[in-house]
PDB file of C-alpha atoms in Angstrom:
ATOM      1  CA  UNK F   5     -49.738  25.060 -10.863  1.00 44.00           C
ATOM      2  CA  UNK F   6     -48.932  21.225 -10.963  1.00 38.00           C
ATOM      3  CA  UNK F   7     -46.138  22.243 -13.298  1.00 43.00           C
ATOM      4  CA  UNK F   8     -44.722  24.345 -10.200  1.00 46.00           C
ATOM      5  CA  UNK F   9     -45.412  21.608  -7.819  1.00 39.00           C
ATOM      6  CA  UNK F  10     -43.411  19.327  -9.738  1.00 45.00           C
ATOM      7  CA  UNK F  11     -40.522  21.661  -9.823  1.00 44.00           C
ATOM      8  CA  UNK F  12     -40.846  22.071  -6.281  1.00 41.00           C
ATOM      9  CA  UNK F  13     -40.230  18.147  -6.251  1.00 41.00           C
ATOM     10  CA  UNK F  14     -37.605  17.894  -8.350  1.00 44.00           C
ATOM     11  CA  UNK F  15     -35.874  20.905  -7.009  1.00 46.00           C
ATOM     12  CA  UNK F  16     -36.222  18.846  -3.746  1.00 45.00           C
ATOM     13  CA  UNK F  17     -35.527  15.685  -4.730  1.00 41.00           C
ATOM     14  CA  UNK F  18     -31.733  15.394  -4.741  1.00 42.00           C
ATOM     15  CA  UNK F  19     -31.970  17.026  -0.380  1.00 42.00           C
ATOM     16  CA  UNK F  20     -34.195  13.651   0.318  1.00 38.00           C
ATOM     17  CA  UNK F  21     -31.956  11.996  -1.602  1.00 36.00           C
ATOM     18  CA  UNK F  22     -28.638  12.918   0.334  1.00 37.00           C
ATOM     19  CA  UNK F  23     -30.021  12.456   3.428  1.00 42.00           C
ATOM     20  CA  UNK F  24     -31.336   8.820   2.940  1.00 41.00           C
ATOM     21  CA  UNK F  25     -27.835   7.637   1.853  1.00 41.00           C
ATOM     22  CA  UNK F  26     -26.239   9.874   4.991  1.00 43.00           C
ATOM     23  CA  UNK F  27     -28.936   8.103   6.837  1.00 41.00           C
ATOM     24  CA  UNK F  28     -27.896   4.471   5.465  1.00 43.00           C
ATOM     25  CA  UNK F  29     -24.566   5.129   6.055  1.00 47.00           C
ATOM     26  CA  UNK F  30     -24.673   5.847   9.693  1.00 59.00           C
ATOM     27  CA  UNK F  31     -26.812   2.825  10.175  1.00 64.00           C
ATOM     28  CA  UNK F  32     -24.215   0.456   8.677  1.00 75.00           C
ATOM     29  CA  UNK F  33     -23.137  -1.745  11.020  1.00 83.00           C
ATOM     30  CA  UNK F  34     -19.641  -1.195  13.307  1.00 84.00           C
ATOM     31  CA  UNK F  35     -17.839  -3.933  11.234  1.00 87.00           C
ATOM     32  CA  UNK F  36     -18.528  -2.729   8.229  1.00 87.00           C
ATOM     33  CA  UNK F  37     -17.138   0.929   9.030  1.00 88.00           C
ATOM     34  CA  UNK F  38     -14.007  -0.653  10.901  1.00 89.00           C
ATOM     35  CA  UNK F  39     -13.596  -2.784   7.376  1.00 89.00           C
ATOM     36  CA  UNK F  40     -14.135   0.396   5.316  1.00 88.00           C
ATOM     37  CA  UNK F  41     -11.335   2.014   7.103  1.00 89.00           C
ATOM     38  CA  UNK F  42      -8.859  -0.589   7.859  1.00 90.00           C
ATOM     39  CA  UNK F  43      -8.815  -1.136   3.877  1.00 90.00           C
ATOM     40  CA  UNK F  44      -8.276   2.576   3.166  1.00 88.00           C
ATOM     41  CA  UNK F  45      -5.710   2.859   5.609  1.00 85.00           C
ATOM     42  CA  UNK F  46      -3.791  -0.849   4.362  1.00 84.00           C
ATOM     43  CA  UNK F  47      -3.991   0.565   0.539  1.00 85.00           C
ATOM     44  CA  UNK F  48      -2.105   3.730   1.757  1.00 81.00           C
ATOM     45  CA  UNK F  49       0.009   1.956   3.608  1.00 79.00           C
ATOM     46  CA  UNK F  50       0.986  -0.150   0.219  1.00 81.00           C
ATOM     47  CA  UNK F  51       1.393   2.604  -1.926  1.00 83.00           C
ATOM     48  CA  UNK F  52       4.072   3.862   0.312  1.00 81.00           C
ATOM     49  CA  UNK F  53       6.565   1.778   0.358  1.00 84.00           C
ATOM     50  CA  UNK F  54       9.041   3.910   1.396  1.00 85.00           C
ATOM     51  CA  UNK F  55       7.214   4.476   4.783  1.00 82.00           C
ATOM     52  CA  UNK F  56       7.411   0.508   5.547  1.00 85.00           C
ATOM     53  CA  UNK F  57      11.532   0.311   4.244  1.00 89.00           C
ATOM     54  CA  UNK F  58      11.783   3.366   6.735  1.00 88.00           C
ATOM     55  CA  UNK F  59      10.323   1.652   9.734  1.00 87.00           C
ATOM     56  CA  UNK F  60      12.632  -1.573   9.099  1.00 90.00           C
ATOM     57  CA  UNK F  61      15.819   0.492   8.354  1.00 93.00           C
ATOM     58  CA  UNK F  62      15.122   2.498  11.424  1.00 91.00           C
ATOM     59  CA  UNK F  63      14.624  -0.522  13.596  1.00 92.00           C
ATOM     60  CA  UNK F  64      17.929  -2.651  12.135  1.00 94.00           C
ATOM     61  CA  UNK F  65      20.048   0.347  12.785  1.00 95.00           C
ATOM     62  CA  UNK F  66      18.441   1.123  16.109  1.00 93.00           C
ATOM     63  CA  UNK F  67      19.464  -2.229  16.952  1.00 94.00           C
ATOM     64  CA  UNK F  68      22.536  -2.513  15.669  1.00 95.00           C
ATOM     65  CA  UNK F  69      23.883   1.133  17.709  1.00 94.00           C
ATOM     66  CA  UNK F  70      22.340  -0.495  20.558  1.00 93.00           C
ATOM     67  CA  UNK F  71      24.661  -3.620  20.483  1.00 92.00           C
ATOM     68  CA  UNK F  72      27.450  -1.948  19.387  1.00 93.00           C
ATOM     69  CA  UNK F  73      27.474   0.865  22.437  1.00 90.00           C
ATOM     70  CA  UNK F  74      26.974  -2.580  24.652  1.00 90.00           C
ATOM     71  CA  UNK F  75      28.719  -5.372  23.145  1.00 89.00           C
ATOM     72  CA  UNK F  76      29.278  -8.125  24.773  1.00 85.00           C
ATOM     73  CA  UNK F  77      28.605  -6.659  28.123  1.00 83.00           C
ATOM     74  CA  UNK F  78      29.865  -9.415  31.034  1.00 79.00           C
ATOM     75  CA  UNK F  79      27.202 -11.144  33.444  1.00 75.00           C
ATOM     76  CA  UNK F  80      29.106  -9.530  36.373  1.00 73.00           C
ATOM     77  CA  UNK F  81      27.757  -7.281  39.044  1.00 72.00           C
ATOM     78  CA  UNK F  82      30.218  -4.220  37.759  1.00 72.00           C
ATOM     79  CA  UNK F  83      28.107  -4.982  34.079  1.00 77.00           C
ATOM     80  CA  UNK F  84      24.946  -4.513  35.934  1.00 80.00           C
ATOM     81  CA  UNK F  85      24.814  -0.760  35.216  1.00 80.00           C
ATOM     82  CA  UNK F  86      25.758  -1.405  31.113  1.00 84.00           C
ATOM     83  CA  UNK F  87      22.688  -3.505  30.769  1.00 86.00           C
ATOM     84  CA  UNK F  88      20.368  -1.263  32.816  1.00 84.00           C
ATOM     85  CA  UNK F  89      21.826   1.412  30.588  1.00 85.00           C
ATOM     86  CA  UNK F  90      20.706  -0.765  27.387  1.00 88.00           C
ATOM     87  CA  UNK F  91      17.377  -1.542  28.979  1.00 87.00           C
ATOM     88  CA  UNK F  92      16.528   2.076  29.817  1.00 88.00           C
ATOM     89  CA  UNK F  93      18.023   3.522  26.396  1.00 90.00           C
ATOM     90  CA  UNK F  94      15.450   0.881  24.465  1.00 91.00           C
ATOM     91  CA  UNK F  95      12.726   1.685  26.679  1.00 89.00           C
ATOM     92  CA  UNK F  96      13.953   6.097  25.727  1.00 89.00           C
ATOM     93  CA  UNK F  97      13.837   5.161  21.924  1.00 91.00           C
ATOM     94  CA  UNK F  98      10.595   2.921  22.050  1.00 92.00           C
ATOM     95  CA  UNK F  99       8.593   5.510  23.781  1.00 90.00           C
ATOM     96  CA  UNK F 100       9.652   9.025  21.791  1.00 90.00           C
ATOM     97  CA  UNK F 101      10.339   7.466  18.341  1.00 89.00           C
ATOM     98  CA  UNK F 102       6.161   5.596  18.744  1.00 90.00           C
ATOM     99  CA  UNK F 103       4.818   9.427  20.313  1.00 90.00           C
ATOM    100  CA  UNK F 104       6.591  11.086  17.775  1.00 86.00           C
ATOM    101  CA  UNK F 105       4.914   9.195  14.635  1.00 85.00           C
ATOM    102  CA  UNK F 106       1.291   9.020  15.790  1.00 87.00           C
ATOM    103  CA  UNK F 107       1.856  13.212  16.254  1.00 87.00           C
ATOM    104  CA  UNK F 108       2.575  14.000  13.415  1.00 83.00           C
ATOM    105  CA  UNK F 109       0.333  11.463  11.040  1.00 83.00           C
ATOM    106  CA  UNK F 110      -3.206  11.836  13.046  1.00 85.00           C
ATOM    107  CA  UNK F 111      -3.424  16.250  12.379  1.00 86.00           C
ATOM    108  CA  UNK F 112      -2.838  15.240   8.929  1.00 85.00           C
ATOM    109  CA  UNK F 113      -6.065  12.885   8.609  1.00 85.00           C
ATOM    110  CA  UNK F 114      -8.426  14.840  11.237  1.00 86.00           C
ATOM    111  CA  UNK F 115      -9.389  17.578   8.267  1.00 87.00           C
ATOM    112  CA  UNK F 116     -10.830  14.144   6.347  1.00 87.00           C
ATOM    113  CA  UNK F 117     -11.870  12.283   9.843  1.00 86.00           C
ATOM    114  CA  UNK F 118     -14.471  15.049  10.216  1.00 86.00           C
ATOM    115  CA  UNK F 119     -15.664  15.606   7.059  1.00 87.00           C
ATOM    116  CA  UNK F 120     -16.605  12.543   6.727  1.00 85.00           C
ATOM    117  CA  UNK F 121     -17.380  12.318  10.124  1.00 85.00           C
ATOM    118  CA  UNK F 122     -19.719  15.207  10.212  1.00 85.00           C
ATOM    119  CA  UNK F 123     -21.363  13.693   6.424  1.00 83.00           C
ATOM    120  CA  UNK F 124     -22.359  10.486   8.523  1.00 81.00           C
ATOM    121  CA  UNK F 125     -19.514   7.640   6.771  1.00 84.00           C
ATOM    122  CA  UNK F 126     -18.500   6.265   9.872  1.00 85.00           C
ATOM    123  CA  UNK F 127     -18.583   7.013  13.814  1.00 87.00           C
ATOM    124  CA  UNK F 128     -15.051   7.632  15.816  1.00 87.00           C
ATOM    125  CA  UNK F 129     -15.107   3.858  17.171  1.00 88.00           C
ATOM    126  CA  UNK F 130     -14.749   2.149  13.885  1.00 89.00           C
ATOM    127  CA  UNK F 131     -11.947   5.295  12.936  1.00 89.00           C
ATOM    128  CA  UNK F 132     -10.320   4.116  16.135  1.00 89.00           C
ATOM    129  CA  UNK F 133     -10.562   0.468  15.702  1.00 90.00           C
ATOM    130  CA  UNK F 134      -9.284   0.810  12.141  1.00 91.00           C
ATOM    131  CA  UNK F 135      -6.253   2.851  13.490  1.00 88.00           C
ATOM    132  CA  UNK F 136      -5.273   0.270  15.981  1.00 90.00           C
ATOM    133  CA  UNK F 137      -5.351  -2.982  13.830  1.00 91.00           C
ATOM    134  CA  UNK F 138      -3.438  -0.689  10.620  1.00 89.00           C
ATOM    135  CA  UNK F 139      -0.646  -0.274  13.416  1.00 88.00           C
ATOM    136  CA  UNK F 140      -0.473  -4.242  15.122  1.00 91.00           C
ATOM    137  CA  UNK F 141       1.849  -5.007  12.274  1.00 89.00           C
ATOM    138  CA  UNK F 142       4.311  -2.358  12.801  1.00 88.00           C
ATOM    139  CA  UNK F 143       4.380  -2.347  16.761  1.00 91.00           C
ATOM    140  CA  UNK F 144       5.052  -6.116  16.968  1.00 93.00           C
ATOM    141  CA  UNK F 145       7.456  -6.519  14.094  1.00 93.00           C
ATOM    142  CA  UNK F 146       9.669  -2.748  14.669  1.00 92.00           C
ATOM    143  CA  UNK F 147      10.415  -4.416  18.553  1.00 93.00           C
ATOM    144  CA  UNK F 148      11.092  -7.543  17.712  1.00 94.00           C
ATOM    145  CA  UNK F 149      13.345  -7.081  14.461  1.00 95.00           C
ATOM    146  CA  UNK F 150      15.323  -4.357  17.256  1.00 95.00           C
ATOM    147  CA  UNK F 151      15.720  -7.295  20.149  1.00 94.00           C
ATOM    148  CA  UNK F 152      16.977  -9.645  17.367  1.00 94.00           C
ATOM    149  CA  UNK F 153      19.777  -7.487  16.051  1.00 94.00           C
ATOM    150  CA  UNK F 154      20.793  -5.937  19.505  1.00 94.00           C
ATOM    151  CA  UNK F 155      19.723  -8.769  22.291  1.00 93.00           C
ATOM    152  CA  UNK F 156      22.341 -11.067  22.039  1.00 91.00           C
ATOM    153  CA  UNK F 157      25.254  -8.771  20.592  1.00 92.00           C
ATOM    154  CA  UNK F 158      24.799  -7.037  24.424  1.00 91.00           C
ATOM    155  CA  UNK F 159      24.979 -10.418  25.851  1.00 87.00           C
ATOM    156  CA  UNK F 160      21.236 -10.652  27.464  1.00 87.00           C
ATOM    157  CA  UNK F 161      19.818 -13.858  28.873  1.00 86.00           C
ATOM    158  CA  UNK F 162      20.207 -16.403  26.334  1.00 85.00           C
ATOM    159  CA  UNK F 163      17.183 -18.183  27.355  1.00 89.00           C
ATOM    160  CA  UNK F 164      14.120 -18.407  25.359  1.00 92.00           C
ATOM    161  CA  UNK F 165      11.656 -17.060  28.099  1.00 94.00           C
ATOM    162  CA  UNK F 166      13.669 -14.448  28.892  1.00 92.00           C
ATOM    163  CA  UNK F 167      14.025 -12.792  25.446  1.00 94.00           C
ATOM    164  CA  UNK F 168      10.268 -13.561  24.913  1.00 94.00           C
ATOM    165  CA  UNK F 169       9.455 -11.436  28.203  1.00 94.00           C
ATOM    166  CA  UNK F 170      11.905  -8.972  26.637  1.00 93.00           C
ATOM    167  CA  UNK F 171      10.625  -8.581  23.490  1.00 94.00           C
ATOM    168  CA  UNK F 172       6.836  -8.434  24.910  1.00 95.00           C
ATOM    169  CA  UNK F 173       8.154  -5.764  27.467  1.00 93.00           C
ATOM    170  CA  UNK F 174       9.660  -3.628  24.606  1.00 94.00           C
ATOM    171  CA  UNK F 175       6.225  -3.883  22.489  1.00 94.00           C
ATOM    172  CA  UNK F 176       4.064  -3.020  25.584  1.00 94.00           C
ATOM    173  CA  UNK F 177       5.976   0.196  25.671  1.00 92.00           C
ATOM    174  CA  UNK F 178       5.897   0.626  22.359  1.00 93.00           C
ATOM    175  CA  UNK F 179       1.738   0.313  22.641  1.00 93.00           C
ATOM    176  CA  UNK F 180       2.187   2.658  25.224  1.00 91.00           C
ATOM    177  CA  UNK F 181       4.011   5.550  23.427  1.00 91.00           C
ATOM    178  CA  UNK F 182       1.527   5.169  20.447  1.00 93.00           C
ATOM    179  CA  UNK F 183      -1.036   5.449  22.249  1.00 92.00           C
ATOM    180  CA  UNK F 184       0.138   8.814  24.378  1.00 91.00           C
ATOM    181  CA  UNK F 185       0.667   9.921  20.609  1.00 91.00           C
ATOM    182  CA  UNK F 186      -3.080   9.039  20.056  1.00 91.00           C
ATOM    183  CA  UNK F 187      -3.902  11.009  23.071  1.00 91.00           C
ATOM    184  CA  UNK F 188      -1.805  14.073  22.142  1.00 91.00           C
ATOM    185  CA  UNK F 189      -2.748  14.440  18.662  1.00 90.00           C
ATOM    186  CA  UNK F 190      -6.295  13.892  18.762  1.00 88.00           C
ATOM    187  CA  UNK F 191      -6.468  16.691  21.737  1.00 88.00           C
ATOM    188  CA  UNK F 192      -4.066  19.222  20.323  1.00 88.00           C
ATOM    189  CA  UNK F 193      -4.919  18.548  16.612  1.00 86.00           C
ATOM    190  CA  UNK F 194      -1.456  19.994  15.845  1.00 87.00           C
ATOM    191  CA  UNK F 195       1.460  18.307  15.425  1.00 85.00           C
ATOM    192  CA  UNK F 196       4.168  21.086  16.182  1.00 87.00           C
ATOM    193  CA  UNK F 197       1.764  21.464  19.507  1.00 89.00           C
ATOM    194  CA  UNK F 198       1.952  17.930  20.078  1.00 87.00           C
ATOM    195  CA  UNK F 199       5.284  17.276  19.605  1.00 85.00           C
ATOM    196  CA  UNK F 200       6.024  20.573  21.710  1.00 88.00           C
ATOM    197  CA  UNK F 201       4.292  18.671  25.138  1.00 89.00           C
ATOM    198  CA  UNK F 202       5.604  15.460  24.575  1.00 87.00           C
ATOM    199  CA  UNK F 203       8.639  16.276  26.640  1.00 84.00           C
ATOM    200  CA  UNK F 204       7.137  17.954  29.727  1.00 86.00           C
ATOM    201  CA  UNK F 205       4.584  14.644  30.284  1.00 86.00           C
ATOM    202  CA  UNK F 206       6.695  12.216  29.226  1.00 84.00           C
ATOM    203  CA  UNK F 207      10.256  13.368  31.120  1.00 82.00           C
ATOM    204  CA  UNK F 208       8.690  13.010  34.658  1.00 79.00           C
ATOM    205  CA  UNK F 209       7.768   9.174  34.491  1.00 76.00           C
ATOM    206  CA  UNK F 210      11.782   8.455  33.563  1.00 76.00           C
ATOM    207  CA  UNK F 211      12.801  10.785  36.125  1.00 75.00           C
ATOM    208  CA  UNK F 212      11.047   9.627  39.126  1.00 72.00           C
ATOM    209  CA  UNK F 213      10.643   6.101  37.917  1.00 67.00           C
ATOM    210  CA  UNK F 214      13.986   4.937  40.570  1.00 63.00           C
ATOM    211  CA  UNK F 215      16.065   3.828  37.883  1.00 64.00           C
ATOM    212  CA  UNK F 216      19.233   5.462  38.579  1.00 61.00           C
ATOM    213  CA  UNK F 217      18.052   7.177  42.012  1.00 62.00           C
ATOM    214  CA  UNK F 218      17.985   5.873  45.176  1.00 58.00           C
ATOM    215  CA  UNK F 219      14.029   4.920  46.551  1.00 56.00           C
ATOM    216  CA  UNK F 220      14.897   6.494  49.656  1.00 58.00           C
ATOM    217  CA  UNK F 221      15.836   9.825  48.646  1.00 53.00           C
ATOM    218  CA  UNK F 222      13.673  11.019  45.660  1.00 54.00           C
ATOM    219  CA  UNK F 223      10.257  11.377  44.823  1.00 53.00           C
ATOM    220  CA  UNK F 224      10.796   7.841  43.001  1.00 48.00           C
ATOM    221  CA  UNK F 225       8.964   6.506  45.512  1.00 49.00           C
ATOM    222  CA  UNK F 226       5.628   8.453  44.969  1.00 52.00           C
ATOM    223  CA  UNK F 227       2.886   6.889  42.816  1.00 54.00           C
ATOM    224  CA  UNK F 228       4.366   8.296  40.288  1.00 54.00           C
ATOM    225  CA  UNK F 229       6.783   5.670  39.668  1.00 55.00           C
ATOM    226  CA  UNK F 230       4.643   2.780  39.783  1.00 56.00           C
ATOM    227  CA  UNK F 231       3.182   4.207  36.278  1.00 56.00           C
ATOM    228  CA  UNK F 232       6.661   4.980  35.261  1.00 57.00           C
ATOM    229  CA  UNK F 233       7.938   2.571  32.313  1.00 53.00           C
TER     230      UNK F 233
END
């Protein structure tokens, strides 16, 4: 009989076992599961090279079409539309290009989000905190390297403030369209989903944002436009 109760125990042991260390997990502290993350997600980031080169080499030559379809564009009232043109083809790219790289990375990590979310390794905060540091890098430096190569050649203010407002403009946007990316992937868990709605609730906000319509005449001057980038 004691030999069977002993069995029992050791048959039982490793179930106590797994749910102490689930246990301990969950009750590690927020830090320490935004730390856990955000070092997974850098050392991926590292061993792909290729995905960091891609991001520059999309930015430089982003930049350099940009300048190129708006060179030295004149400070002249007939020049006005060129430059709004530029602004509003930045603001285009910014938007889709962010949007379209959250969709289609987030479905690929949700099957590992919730196992280990459902085996107690970390909450969604720290996940989500993780995310938004791993991406800092890349939505201050991808603007910026853009406005460098195309800002001047299309004959912007040269002042200082003025291409800093620029440049923080263009990386608000670009926070923007990530995080409409966020929103879309996590809900749709499917990127061909996600990338299939990004149109129809992104389209609206340039259409009715009064850009190239007159206020008077549209719906440009609904609420609709004052959320409008």
């Amino acid at each position: 009989m004691l030999q069977n109760i002993d069995k029992e125990e050791e048959e039982g042991a490793p179930d106590v076992l797994i749910k102490d260390l689930s246990r301990k997990r969950i009750e590690s502290s927020v830090w320490r599961q935004v730390k856990e993350n955000f070092t997974r997600s850098f050392k991926n980031t590292i061993r792909n090279p290729a995905y960091i080169q891609t991001r520059i080499m999309q930015s430089i030559v982003v930049g350099l079409l940009m300048g190129l379809a708006y060179l030295r564009t004149e400070n002249d009232q007939r020049a006005a539309q060129n430059k709004s043109g530029a602004l509003f083809n930045l603001i285009v790219f910014f938007t889709f290009a962010n949007v379209a790289s959250q969709t289609s990375s987030i479905p690929r990590e949700l099957p590992v989000i919730k196992r280990e979310y459902q085996n107690g390794m970390y909450t969604v905060l720290p996940y989500f905190l993780s995310k938004v540091i791993t991406e800092i890098p890349y939505l201050f430096l991808s603007p910026l390297i853009t406005m460098l190569v195309c800002y001047f050649m299309i004959g912007l203010r040269t002042d200082f403030i003025a291409f800093v407002t620029c440049v923080m403009a263009v990386v608000g946007i670009a926070w923007s369209g990530t995080g409409l990316g966020w929103l879309l992937a996590s809900a749709t868990g499917d990127a061909t989903i996600a990338n299939a709605i990004v149109a129809p609730i992104v389209m609206p906000f340039f259409l009715f944002g009064g850009l190239y319509q007159n206020d008077e005449s549209t719906l440009s001057t609904s609420s609709l436009s004052s959320t409008s980038p």
